[in-house]
């Protein structure tokens, strides 16, 4: 009987081939993939041919460059496979231990409060950290950075029903520790027709114009997943950045409504926050970490979870050094 050519009976696929395949599909070009990976175009072509040989199926159309049906199926898995490999490598390195004197923290824009940044700096100084880096990043990037060892600690935020936990990012091996929660408000300029209301229901805002800012606030598409029966909200403008100030300026300019934690409007005269009464959401911040890591991470988590009054967020990327 002929041997089965399925993946389960074959040798494990070389991760380097998967990385090359991902680069080719992402760029839609063999030459661009070669430039990113530091290979020759010929080497990239050979690696794709090797991968197709191992799996026994064509994965990449050559002209124009793009995935075949099988290639599309493989791309659905490649990112998570490569992430798990990087996470495993980082886990092995953490076992080696040792103190590097460096600390890198990833933080989502609305989690980057002055209090959190102050705590990070104070704890790093006490621990003798000589090189501290703080990066503002999207939620998934923070989670992946912690998992792969690029970040020692992550602070992520999100919206959840009052009795529900924050939905974790889709990265295995992470532990989330609740840091704080804050009521959610609908942010709009004082002259808006709804600015006089004492509370708003999401169902009342089906026809309103919204700003979708997934890099800062909750993606509007995700609200349905959080609250179940949420109405479909109409997007008037999409902001693809990660800066809190830019987002709030768009809100103040009347470009659309947005959901924010109450503290994000502190001190602003050009925005009002109307409590969201139904569904009753809260804004959560969690610290993401992995098992092991430098002892300073334990001190950071302990300090960050101490009860405090919420303060205004910092919306720009910084890289402080102590």
Coordinates of C-alpha atoms in Angstrom, one line a residue:
X1 CA 0.0 0.0 0.0
X2 CA 1.3 3.4 -0.8
X3 CA 2.3 5.5 2.1
X4 CA 0.0 8.3 3.2
X5 CA 1.4 11.7 2.4
X6 CA -0.5 13.5 5.1
X7 CA 1.2 15.9 7.5
X8 CA 0.7 13.6 10.4
X9 CA 2.9 10.9 8.8
X10 CA 5.6 13.3 7.6
X11 CA 8.5 14.8 9.4
X12 CA 7.8 18.1 11.3
X13 CA 7.8 21.1 9.1
X14 CA 10.8 23.4 9.4
X15 CA 9.7 26.6 11.1
X16 CA 12.0 28.6 8.8
X17 CA 10.1 27.4 5.8
X18 CA 6.8 28.6 7.4
X19 CA 8.4 32.0 8.2
X20 CA 9.5 32.3 4.5
X21 CA 6.0 31.2 3.3
X22 CA 4.3 33.8 5.6
X23 CA 6.6 36.6 4.3
X24 CA 5.9 35.7 0.7
X25 CA 2.1 35.7 1.2
X26 CA 2.1 38.8 3.3
X27 CA 4.2 40.8 0.8
X28 CA 2.7 39.1 -2.3
X29 CA 6.2 39.0 -3.6
X30 CA 9.2 36.7 -3.6
X31 CA 11.7 39.6 -3.9
X32 CA 10.1 41.6 -1.1
X33 CA 10.1 38.5 1.2
X34 CA 13.7 37.9 0.3
X35 CA 14.6 41.5 1.2
X36 CA 12.8 41.3 4.6
X37 CA 14.4 38.0 5.5
X38 CA 17.9 38.7 4.2
X39 CA 17.8 35.9 1.6
X40 CA 18.3 35.9 -2.1
X41 CA 15.2 35.6 -4.2
X42 CA 16.5 32.2 -5.4
X43 CA 16.7 31.0 -1.8
X44 CA 13.2 32.0 -1.1
X45 CA 11.9 30.2 -4.2
X46 CA 13.8 27.1 -3.1
X47 CA 12.4 27.2 0.4
X48 CA 8.8 27.6 -0.9
X49 CA 9.4 24.6 -3.2
X50 CA 10.8 22.6 -0.3
X51 CA 7.7 23.4 1.8
X52 CA 5.4 22.4 -1.0
X53 CA 7.4 19.2 -1.4
X54 CA 7.1 18.4 2.2
X55 CA 3.3 18.9 2.3
X56 CA 2.7 17.5 -1.1
X57 CA 0.6 20.4 -2.3
X58 CA 1.0 23.7 -4.2
X59 CA 0.8 26.6 -1.7
X60 CA 1.8 29.6 -3.7
X61 CA 0.6 30.8 -7.1
X62 CA 3.5 32.3 -8.9
X63 CA 1.9 34.8 -11.3
X64 CA 0.5 36.8 -9.7
X65 CA 2.0 35.7 -6.3
X66 CA -0.7 34.7 -3.9
X67 CA -1.9 31.7 -1.8
X68 CA -3.7 28.7 -3.3
X69 CA -6.6 27.3 -1.4
X70 CA -4.2 25.1 0.5
X71 CA -1.9 28.1 1.1
X72 CA -4.8 30.1 2.5
X73 CA -5.6 27.2 4.9
X74 CA -2.0 27.1 6.0
X75 CA -1.8 30.8 6.6
X76 CA -4.6 30.5 9.1
X77 CA -2.2 28.5 11.3
X78 CA 1.2 29.9 10.5
X79 CA 1.1 33.0 12.8
X80 CA 0.0 31.0 15.8
X81 CA 2.6 28.3 15.1
X82 CA 5.5 30.8 14.8
X83 CA 4.2 32.6 17.9
X84 CA 4.2 29.4 20.0
X85 CA 7.8 28.6 18.8
X86 CA 9.0 32.1 19.8
X87 CA 7.2 31.8 23.2
X88 CA 8.8 28.4 23.8
X89 CA 12.2 29.8 23.0
X90 CA 11.6 32.7 25.4
X91 CA 10.5 30.2 28.1
X92 CA 13.7 28.3 27.8
X93 CA 15.7 31.5 28.0
X94 CA 13.9 32.5 31.2
X95 CA 14.9 29.3 32.9
X96 CA 18.5 30.4 32.5
X97 CA 17.7 33.2 34.9
X98 CA 20.1 36.0 35.6
X99 CA 19.6 39.7 35.9
X100 CA 20.2 41.8 32.8
X101 CA 19.4 45.2 34.4
X102 CA 16.9 45.9 31.6
X103 CA 13.1 46.0 31.9
X104 CA 10.7 46.4 29.0
X105 CA 7.0 47.0 29.6
X106 CA 4.3 47.1 26.9
X107 CA 1.2 49.1 27.6
X108 CA -2.1 49.8 25.8
X109 CA -2.9 53.5 25.3
X110 CA -5.8 53.7 27.8
X111 CA -3.8 51.7 30.4
X112 CA -0.9 54.2 30.2
X113 CA -2.0 56.4 33.1
X114 CA 0.4 58.8 34.8
X115 CA 0.0 56.6 37.9
X116 CA 1.0 53.4 36.1
X117 CA 4.0 55.1 34.4
X118 CA 5.1 56.5 37.7
X119 CA 4.9 53.2 39.5
X120 CA 6.9 51.5 36.7
X121 CA 9.6 54.1 37.0
X122 CA 9.7 53.9 40.8
X123 CA 9.8 50.1 41.0
X124 CA 12.5 50.0 38.2
X125 CA 14.7 52.4 40.2
X126 CA 14.3 50.4 43.4
X127 CA 15.3 47.2 41.6
X128 CA 18.4 48.8 40.1
X129 CA 17.2 48.7 36.5
X130 CA 19.5 50.8 34.4
X131 CA 17.6 50.6 31.1
X132 CA 13.8 50.9 31.2
X133 CA 11.7 50.9 28.1
X134 CA 7.9 51.5 28.0
X135 CA 6.1 50.9 24.7
X136 CA 2.5 51.8 23.9
X137 CA 1.2 49.1 21.7
X138 CA -2.1 47.5 20.6
X139 CA -3.6 44.9 22.9
X140 CA -2.6 41.8 20.8
X141 CA 0.9 43.1 20.3
X142 CA 1.3 43.5 24.1
X143 CA 0.2 40.0 24.7
X144 CA 2.4 38.5 22.0
X145 CA 5.4 40.6 23.2
X146 CA 5.0 39.2 26.7
X147 CA 4.6 35.6 25.4
X148 CA 7.7 35.8 23.3
X149 CA 9.9 37.5 25.9
X150 CA 10.2 40.8 24.0
X151 CA 8.3 42.4 26.9
X152 CA 8.7 41.6 30.6
X153 CA 5.3 42.8 31.6
X154 CA 2.2 44.0 29.7
X155 CA -0.7 46.2 30.7
X156 CA -3.8 45.7 28.6
X157 CA -7.3 47.1 28.8
X158 CA -10.8 46.5 27.5
X159 CA -14.5 46.7 28.1
X160 CA -16.5 44.0 29.8
X161 CA -19.9 43.6 31.5
X162 CA -19.7 44.5 35.1
X163 CA -19.9 40.9 36.3
X164 CA -17.7 39.4 33.5
X165 CA -13.9 39.1 33.4
X166 CA -11.9 40.9 30.7
X167 CA -11.6 38.7 27.6
X168 CA -8.0 37.6 27.4
X169 CA -5.9 38.1 24.2
X170 CA -5.6 34.9 22.1
X171 CA -2.1 34.0 23.3
X172 CA -1.4 30.9 25.3
X173 CA 0.8 30.9 28.4
X174 CA -0.2 34.3 29.8
X175 CA -1.5 35.1 33.3
X176 CA -3.7 38.1 33.7
X177 CA -3.9 40.0 37.0
X178 CA -6.7 42.5 37.5
X179 CA -5.3 46.0 38.1
X180 CA -8.3 48.4 38.2
X181 CA -11.7 49.0 36.8
X182 CA -13.6 52.2 35.9
X183 CA -17.1 53.1 34.7
X184 CA -17.7 53.6 31.0
X185 CA -19.1 56.8 29.5
X186 CA -20.2 57.9 26.1
X187 CA -17.9 60.8 25.1
X188 CA -19.3 63.7 23.1
X189 CA -18.9 67.5 22.8
X190 CA -21.0 69.8 25.1
X191 CA -23.1 71.1 22.2
X192 CA -24.2 67.6 21.2
X193 CA -28.0 67.1 21.4
X194 CA -27.4 64.2 23.9
X195 CA -25.0 66.1 26.1
X196 CA -27.8 67.0 28.6
X197 CA -28.7 63.4 29.3
X198 CA -27.9 61.8 32.6
X199 CA -27.5 58.3 31.1
X200 CA -27.6 56.6 27.7
X201 CA -28.5 53.1 26.5
X202 CA -26.6 51.6 23.7
X203 CA -29.9 50.8 22.1
X204 CA -30.7 54.5 21.9
X205 CA -27.6 55.1 19.8
X206 CA -28.2 52.8 16.8
X207 CA -28.5 55.8 14.4
X208 CA -25.7 57.9 16.0
X209 CA -22.4 58.5 14.3
X210 CA -19.5 56.7 15.9
X211 CA -15.7 56.8 15.7
X212 CA -14.2 53.4 15.5
X213 CA -10.8 53.5 17.1
X214 CA -9.7 49.9 17.7
X215 CA -6.1 50.9 18.6
X216 CA -7.4 53.1 21.5
X217 CA -10.9 52.1 22.6
X218 CA -12.9 49.0 22.1
X219 CA -13.5 48.1 18.5
X220 CA -17.2 48.7 17.7
X221 CA -17.4 45.3 16.1
X222 CA -16.3 43.7 19.4
X223 CA -19.1 45.3 21.5
X224 CA -21.6 42.8 20.1
X225 CA -19.4 40.0 21.3
X226 CA -19.1 41.6 24.8
X227 CA -22.8 42.4 25.4
X228 CA -24.5 39.8 23.1
X229 CA -27.5 41.7 21.9
X230 CA -25.8 45.0 21.2
X231 CA -27.2 46.9 18.2
X232 CA -25.0 47.4 15.2
X233 CA -23.3 50.8 15.6
X234 CA -22.8 53.0 12.6
X235 CA -19.2 54.0 11.9
X236 CA -18.8 57.6 10.7
X237 CA -15.0 57.7 11.0
X238 CA -12.2 55.1 11.7
X239 CA -9.1 56.2 13.5
X240 CA -6.3 53.7 13.0
X241 CA -3.7 55.2 15.4
X242 CA -2.9 54.5 19.0
X243 CA -2.8 58.0 20.5
X244 CA -5.5 58.9 23.1
X245 CA -5.1 62.6 22.5
X246 CA -5.8 62.4 18.8
X247 CA -8.9 60.2 19.5
X248 CA -10.3 62.6 22.0
X249 CA -9.7 65.6 19.7
X250 CA -11.7 63.8 17.1
X251 CA -14.5 63.2 19.6
X252 CA -14.4 66.9 20.7
X253 CA -14.5 68.0 17.1
X254 CA -17.9 66.3 16.7
X255 CA -16.7 63.6 14.3
X256 CA -18.6 60.9 16.2
X257 CA -19.3 59.3 19.5
X258 CA -17.0 57.1 21.4
X259 CA -16.8 54.9 24.5
X260 CA -14.1 55.8 27.1
X261 CA -13.4 55.1 30.8
X262 CA -14.6 58.0 32.9
X263 CA -11.1 59.1 33.9
X264 CA -10.0 59.7 30.3
X265 CA -12.1 62.9 30.3
X266 CA -10.6 64.3 33.5
X267 CA -9.8 68.1 33.1
X268 CA -11.4 68.4 29.6
X269 CA -13.8 71.2 29.0
X270 CA -14.5 70.3 25.4
X271 CA -15.9 66.8 26.1
X272 CA -18.6 65.5 28.4
X273 CA -19.0 61.9 29.5
X274 CA -22.6 60.5 29.7
X275 CA -22.8 57.3 31.8
X276 CA -23.6 54.2 29.8
X277 CA -26.4 52.7 31.7
X278 CA -27.4 49.7 29.5
X279 CA -25.5 47.5 29.1
X280 CA -23.5 48.3 32.2
X281 CA -19.9 48.1 31.0
X282 CA -16.7 48.7 33.0
X283 CA -13.3 49.5 31.7
X284 CA -10.7 47.0 33.0
X285 CA -6.9 47.0 33.1
X286 CA -5.0 43.8 33.6
X287 CA -1.3 43.1 34.0
X288 CA -0.1 40.3 31.7
X289 CA 2.9 38.1 32.6
X290 CA 4.3 34.7 32.2
X291 CA 5.7 32.2 34.7
X292 CA 9.2 33.1 35.7
X293 CA 10.9 36.3 34.6
X294 CA 12.8 38.9 36.6
X295 CA 11.8 39.4 40.2
X296 CA 11.1 43.1 39.4
X297 CA 8.0 41.9 37.6
X298 CA 6.6 40.6 40.9
X299 CA 7.2 44.0 42.6
X300 CA 5.6 45.8 39.6
X301 CA 2.4 43.7 39.7
X302 CA 2.1 44.1 43.4
X303 CA 2.5 47.9 43.2
X304 CA 0.2 48.3 40.2
X305 CA -2.6 46.4 41.9
X306 CA -2.7 48.6 45.0
X307 CA -6.0 50.6 45.0
X308 CA -5.6 54.2 43.7
X309 CA -7.6 57.0 42.4
X310 CA -7.7 56.9 38.6
X311 CA -5.8 59.6 36.7
X312 CA -5.5 60.9 33.2
X313 CA -3.9 58.6 30.6
X314 CA -0.8 59.4 28.6
X315 CA -1.5 58.8 24.9
X316 CA 1.9 58.8 23.3
X317 CA 4.7 56.3 23.1
X318 CA 7.6 57.0 25.5
X319 CA 10.8 55.3 26.2
X320 CA 11.9 56.5 29.6
X321 CA 15.3 55.5 31.1
X322 CA 16.0 55.6 34.8

